[in-house]
PDB file of N, CA and C in Angstrom:
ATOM      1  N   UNK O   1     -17.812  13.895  -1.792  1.00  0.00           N
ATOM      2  CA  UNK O   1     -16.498  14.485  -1.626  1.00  0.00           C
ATOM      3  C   UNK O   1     -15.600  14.080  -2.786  1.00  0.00           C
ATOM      4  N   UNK O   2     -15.542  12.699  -3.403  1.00  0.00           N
ATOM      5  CA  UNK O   2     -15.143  12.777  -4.156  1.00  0.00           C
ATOM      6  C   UNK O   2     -15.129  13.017  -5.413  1.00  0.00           C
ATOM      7  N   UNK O   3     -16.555  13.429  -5.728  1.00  0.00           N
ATOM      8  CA  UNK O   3     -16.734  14.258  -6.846  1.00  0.00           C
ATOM      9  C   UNK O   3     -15.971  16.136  -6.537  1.00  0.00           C
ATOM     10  N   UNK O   4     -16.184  16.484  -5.732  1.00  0.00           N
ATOM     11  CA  UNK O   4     -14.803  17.338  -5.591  1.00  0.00           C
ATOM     12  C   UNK O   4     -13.476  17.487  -5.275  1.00  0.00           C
ATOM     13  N   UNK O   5     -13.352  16.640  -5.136  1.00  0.00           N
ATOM     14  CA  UNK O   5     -11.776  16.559  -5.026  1.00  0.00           C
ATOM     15  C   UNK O   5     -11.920  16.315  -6.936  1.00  0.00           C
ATOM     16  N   UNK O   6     -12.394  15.588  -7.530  1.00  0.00           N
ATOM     17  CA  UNK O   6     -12.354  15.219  -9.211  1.00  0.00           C
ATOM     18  C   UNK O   6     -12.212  16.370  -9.822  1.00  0.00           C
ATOM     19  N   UNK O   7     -12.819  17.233  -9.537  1.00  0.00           N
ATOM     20  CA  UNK O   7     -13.024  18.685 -10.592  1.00  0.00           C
ATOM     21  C   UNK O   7     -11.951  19.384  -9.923  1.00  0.00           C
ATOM     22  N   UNK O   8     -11.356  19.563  -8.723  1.00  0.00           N
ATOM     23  CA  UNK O   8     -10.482  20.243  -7.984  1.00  0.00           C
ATOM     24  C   UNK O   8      -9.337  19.813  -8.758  1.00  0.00           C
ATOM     25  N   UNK O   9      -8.742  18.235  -8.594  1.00  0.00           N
ATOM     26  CA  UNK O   9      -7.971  17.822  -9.520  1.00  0.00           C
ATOM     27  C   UNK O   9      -7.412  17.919 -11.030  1.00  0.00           C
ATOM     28  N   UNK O  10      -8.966  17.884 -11.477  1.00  0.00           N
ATOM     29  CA  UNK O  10      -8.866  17.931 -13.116  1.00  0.00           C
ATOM     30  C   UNK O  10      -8.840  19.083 -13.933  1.00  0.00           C
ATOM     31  N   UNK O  11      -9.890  20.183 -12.710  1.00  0.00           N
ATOM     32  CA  UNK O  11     -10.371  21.635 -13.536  1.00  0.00           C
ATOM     33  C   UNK O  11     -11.659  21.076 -14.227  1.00  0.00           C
ATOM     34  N   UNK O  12     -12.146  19.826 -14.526  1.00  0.00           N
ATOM     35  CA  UNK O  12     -13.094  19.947 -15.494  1.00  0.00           C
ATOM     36  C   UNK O  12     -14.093  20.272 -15.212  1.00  0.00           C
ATOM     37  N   UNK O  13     -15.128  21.011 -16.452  1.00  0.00           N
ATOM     38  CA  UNK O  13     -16.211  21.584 -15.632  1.00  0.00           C
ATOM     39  C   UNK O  13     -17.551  20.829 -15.332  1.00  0.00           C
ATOM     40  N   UNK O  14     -18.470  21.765 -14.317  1.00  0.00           N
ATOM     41  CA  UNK O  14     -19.112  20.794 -13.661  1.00  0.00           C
ATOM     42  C   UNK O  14     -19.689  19.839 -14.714  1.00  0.00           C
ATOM     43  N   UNK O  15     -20.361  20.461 -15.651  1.00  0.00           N
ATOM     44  CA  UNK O  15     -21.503  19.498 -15.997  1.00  0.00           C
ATOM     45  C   UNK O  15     -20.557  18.070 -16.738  1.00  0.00           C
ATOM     46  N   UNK O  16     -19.313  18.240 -16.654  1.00  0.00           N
ATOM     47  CA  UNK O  16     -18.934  17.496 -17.117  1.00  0.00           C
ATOM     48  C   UNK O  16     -18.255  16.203 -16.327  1.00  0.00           C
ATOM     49  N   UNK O  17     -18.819  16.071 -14.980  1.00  0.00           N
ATOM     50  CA  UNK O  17     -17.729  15.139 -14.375  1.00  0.00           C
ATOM     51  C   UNK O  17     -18.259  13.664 -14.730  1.00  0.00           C
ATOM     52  N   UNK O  18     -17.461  13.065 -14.402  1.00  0.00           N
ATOM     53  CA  UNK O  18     -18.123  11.500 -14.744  1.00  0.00           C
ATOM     54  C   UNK O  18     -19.190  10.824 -14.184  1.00  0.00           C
ATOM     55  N   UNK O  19     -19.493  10.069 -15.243  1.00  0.00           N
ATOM     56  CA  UNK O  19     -20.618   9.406 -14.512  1.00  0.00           C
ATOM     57  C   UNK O  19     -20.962   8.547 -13.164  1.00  0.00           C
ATOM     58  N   UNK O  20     -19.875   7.865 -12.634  1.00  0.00           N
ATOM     59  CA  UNK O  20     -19.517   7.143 -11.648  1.00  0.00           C
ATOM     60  C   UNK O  20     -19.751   7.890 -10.175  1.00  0.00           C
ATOM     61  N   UNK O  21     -19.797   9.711 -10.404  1.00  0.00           N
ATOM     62  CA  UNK O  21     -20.077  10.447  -9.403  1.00  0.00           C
ATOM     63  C   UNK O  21     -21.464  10.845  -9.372  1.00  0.00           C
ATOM     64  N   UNK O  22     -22.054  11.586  -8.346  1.00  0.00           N
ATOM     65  CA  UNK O  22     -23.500  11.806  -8.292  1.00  0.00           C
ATOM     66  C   UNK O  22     -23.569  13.059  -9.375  1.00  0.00           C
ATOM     67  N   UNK O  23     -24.540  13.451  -9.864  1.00  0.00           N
ATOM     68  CA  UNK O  23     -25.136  14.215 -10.926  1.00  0.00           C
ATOM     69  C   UNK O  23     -24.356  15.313 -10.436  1.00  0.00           C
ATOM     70  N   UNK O  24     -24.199  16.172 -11.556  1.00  0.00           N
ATOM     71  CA  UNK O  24     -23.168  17.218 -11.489  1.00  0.00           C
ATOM     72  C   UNK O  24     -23.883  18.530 -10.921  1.00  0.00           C
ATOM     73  N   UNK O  25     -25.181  18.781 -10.742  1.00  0.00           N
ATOM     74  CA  UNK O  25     -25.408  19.513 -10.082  1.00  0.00           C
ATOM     75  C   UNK O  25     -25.419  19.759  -8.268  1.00  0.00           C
ATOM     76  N   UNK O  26     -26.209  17.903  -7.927  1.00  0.00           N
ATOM     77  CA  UNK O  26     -26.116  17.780  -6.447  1.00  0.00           C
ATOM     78  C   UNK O  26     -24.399  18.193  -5.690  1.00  0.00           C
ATOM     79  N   UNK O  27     -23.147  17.728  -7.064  1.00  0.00           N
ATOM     80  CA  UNK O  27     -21.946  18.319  -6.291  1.00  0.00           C
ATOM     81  C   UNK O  27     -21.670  19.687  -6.404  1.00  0.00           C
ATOM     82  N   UNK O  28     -22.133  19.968  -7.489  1.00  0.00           N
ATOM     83  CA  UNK O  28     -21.719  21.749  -7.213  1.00  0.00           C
ATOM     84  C   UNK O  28     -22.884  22.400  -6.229  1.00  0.00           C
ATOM     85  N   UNK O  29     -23.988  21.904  -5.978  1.00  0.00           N
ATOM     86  CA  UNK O  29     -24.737  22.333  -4.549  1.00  0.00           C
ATOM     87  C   UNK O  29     -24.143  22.350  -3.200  1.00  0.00           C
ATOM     88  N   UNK O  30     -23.059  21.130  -3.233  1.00  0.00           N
ATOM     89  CA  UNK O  30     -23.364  21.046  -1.698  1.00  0.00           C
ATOM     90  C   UNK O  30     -20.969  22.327  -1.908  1.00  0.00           C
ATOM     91  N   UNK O  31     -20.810  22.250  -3.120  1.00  0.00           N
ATOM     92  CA  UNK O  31     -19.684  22.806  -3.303  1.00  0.00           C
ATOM     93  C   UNK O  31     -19.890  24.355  -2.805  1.00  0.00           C
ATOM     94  N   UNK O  32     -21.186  24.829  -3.329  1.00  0.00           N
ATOM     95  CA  UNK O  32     -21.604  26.223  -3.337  1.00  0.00           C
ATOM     96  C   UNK O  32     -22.073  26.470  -1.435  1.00  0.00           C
ATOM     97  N   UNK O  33     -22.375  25.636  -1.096  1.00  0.00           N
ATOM     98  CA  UNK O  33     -22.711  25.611   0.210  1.00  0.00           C
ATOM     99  C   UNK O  33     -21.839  25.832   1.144  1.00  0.00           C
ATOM    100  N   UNK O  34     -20.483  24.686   1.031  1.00  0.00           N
ATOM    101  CA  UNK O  34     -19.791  24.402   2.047  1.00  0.00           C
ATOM    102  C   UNK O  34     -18.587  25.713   1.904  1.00  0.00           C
ATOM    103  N   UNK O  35     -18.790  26.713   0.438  1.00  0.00           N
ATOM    104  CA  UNK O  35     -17.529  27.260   0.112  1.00  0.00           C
ATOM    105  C   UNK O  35     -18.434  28.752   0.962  1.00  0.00           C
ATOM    106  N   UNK O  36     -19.703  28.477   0.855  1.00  0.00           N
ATOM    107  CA  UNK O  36     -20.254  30.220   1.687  1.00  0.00           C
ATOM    108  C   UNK O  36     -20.205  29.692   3.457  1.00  0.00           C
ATOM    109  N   UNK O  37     -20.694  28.811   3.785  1.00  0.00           N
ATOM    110  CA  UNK O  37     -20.114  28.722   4.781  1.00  0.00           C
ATOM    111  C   UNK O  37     -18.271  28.525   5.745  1.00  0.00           C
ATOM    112  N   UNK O  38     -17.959  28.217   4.434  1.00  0.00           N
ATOM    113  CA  UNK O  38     -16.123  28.171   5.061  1.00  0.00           C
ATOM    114  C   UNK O  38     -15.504  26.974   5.376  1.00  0.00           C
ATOM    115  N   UNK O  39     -16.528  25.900   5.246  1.00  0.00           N
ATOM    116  CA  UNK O  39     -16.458  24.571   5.468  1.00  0.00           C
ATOM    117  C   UNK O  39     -15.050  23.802   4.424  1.00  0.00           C
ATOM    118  N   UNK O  40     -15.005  24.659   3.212  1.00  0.00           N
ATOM    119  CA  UNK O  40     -13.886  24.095   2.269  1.00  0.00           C
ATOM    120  C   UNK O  40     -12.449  24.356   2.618  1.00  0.00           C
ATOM    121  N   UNK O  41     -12.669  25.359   3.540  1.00  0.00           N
ATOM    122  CA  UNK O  41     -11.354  26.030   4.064  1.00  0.00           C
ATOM    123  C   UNK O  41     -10.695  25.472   4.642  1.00  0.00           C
ATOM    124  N   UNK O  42     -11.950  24.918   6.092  1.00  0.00           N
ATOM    125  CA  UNK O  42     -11.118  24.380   6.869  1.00  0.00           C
ATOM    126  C   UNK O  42     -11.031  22.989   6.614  1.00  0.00           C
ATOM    127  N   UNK O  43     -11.422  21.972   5.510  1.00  0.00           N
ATOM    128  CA  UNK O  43     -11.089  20.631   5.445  1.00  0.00           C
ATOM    129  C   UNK O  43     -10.008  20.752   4.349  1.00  0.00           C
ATOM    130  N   UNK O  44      -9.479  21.798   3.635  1.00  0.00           N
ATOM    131  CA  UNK O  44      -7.966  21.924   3.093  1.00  0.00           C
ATOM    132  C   UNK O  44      -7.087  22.726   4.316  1.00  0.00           C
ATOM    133  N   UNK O  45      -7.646  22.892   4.909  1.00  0.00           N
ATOM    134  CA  UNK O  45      -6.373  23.181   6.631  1.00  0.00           C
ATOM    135  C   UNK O  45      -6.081  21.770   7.209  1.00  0.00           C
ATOM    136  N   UNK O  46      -7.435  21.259   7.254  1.00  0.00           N
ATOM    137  CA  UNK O  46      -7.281  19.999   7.628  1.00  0.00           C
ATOM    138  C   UNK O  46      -6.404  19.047   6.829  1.00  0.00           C
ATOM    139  N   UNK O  47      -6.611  18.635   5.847  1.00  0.00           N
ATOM    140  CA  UNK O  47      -5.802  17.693   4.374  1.00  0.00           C
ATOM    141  C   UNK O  47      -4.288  18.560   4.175  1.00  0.00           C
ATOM    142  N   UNK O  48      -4.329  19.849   4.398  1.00  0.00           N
ATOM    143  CA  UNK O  48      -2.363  20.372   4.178  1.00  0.00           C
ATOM    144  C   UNK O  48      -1.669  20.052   5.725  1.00  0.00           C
ATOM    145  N   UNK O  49      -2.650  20.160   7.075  1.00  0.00           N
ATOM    146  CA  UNK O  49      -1.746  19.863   8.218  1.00  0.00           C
ATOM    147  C   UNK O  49      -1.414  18.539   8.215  1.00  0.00           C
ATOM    148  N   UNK O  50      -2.383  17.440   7.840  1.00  0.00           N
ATOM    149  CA  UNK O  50      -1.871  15.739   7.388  1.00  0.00           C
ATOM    150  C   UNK O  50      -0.730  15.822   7.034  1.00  0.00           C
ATOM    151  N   UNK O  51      -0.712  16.398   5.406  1.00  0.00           N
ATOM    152  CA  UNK O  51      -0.361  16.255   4.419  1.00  0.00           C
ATOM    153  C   UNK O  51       1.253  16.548   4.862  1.00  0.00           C
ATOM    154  N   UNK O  52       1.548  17.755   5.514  1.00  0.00           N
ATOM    155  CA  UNK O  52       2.678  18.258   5.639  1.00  0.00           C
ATOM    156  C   UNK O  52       3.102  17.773   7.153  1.00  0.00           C
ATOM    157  N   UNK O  53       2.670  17.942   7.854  1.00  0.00           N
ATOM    158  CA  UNK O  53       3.400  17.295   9.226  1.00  0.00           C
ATOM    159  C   UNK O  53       2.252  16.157  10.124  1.00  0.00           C
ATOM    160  N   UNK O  54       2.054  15.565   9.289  1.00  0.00           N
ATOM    161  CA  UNK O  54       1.450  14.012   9.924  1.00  0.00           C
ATOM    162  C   UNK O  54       0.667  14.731  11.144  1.00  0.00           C
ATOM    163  N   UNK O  55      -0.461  15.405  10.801  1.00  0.00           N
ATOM    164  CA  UNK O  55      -1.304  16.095  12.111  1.00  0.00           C
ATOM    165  C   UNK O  55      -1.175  16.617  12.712  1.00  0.00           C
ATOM    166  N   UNK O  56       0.115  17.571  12.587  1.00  0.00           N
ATOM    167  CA  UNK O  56       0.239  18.554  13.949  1.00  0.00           C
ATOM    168  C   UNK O  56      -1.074  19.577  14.168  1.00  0.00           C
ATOM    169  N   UNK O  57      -0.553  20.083  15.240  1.00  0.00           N
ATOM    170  CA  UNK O  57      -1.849  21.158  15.799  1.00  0.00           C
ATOM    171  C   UNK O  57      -1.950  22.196  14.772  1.00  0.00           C
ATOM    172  N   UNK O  58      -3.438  22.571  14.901  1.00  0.00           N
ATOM    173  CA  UNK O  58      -3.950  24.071  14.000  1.00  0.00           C
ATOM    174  C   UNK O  58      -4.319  24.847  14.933  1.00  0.00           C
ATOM    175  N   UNK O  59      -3.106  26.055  14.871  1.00  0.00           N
ATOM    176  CA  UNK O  59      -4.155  27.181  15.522  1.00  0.00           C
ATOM    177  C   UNK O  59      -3.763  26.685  17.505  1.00  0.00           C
ATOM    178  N   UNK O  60      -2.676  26.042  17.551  1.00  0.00           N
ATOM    179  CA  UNK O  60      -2.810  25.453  19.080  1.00  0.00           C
ATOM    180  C   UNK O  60      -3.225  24.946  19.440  1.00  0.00           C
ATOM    181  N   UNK O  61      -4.327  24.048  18.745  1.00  0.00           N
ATOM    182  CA  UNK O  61      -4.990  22.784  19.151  1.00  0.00           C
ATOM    183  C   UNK O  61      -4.527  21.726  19.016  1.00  0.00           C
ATOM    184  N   UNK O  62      -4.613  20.496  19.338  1.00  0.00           N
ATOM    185  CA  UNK O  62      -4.039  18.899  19.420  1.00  0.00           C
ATOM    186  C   UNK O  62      -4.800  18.607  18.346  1.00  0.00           C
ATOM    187  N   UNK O  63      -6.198  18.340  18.207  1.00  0.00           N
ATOM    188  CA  UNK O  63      -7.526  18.051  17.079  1.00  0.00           C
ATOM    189  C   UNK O  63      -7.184  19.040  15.604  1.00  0.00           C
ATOM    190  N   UNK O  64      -7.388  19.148  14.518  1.00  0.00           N
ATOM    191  CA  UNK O  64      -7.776  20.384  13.998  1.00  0.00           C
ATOM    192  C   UNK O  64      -9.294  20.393  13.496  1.00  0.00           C
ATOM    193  N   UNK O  65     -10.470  19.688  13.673  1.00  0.00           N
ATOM    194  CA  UNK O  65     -11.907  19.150  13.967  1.00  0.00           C
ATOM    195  C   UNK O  65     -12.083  20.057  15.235  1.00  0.00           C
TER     196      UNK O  65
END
């Protein structure tokens, strides 16, 4: 995850992220994955409802998980 949030942050491209993260392909795999399934969507629904009102509900739920 935090090799994407890095490139999300920076823009830089993949093959270029740092070394300290896993190989730049295993993150753009699981990036390409989670973005066809919808999975990226809802953990930036998740990180802006934090972000902006300390967890309120999504969608009418108490959870947003």
């Amino acid at each position: 995850m935090d090799g994407l949030f890095y490139q999300e942050r920076t823009g830089c491209q993949w093959r270029f992220l740092p070394h300290d993260f896993p190989i730049w392909s295993a993150v753009f795999y699981y990036f390409t994955l989670w973005r066809e399934d919808g999975l990226d969507q809802r953990i930036q629904g998740i990180l802006r409802c934090q972000a902006r009102g300390g967890g309120q509900a999504i969608r009418g739920r108490t959870r947003p998980w």
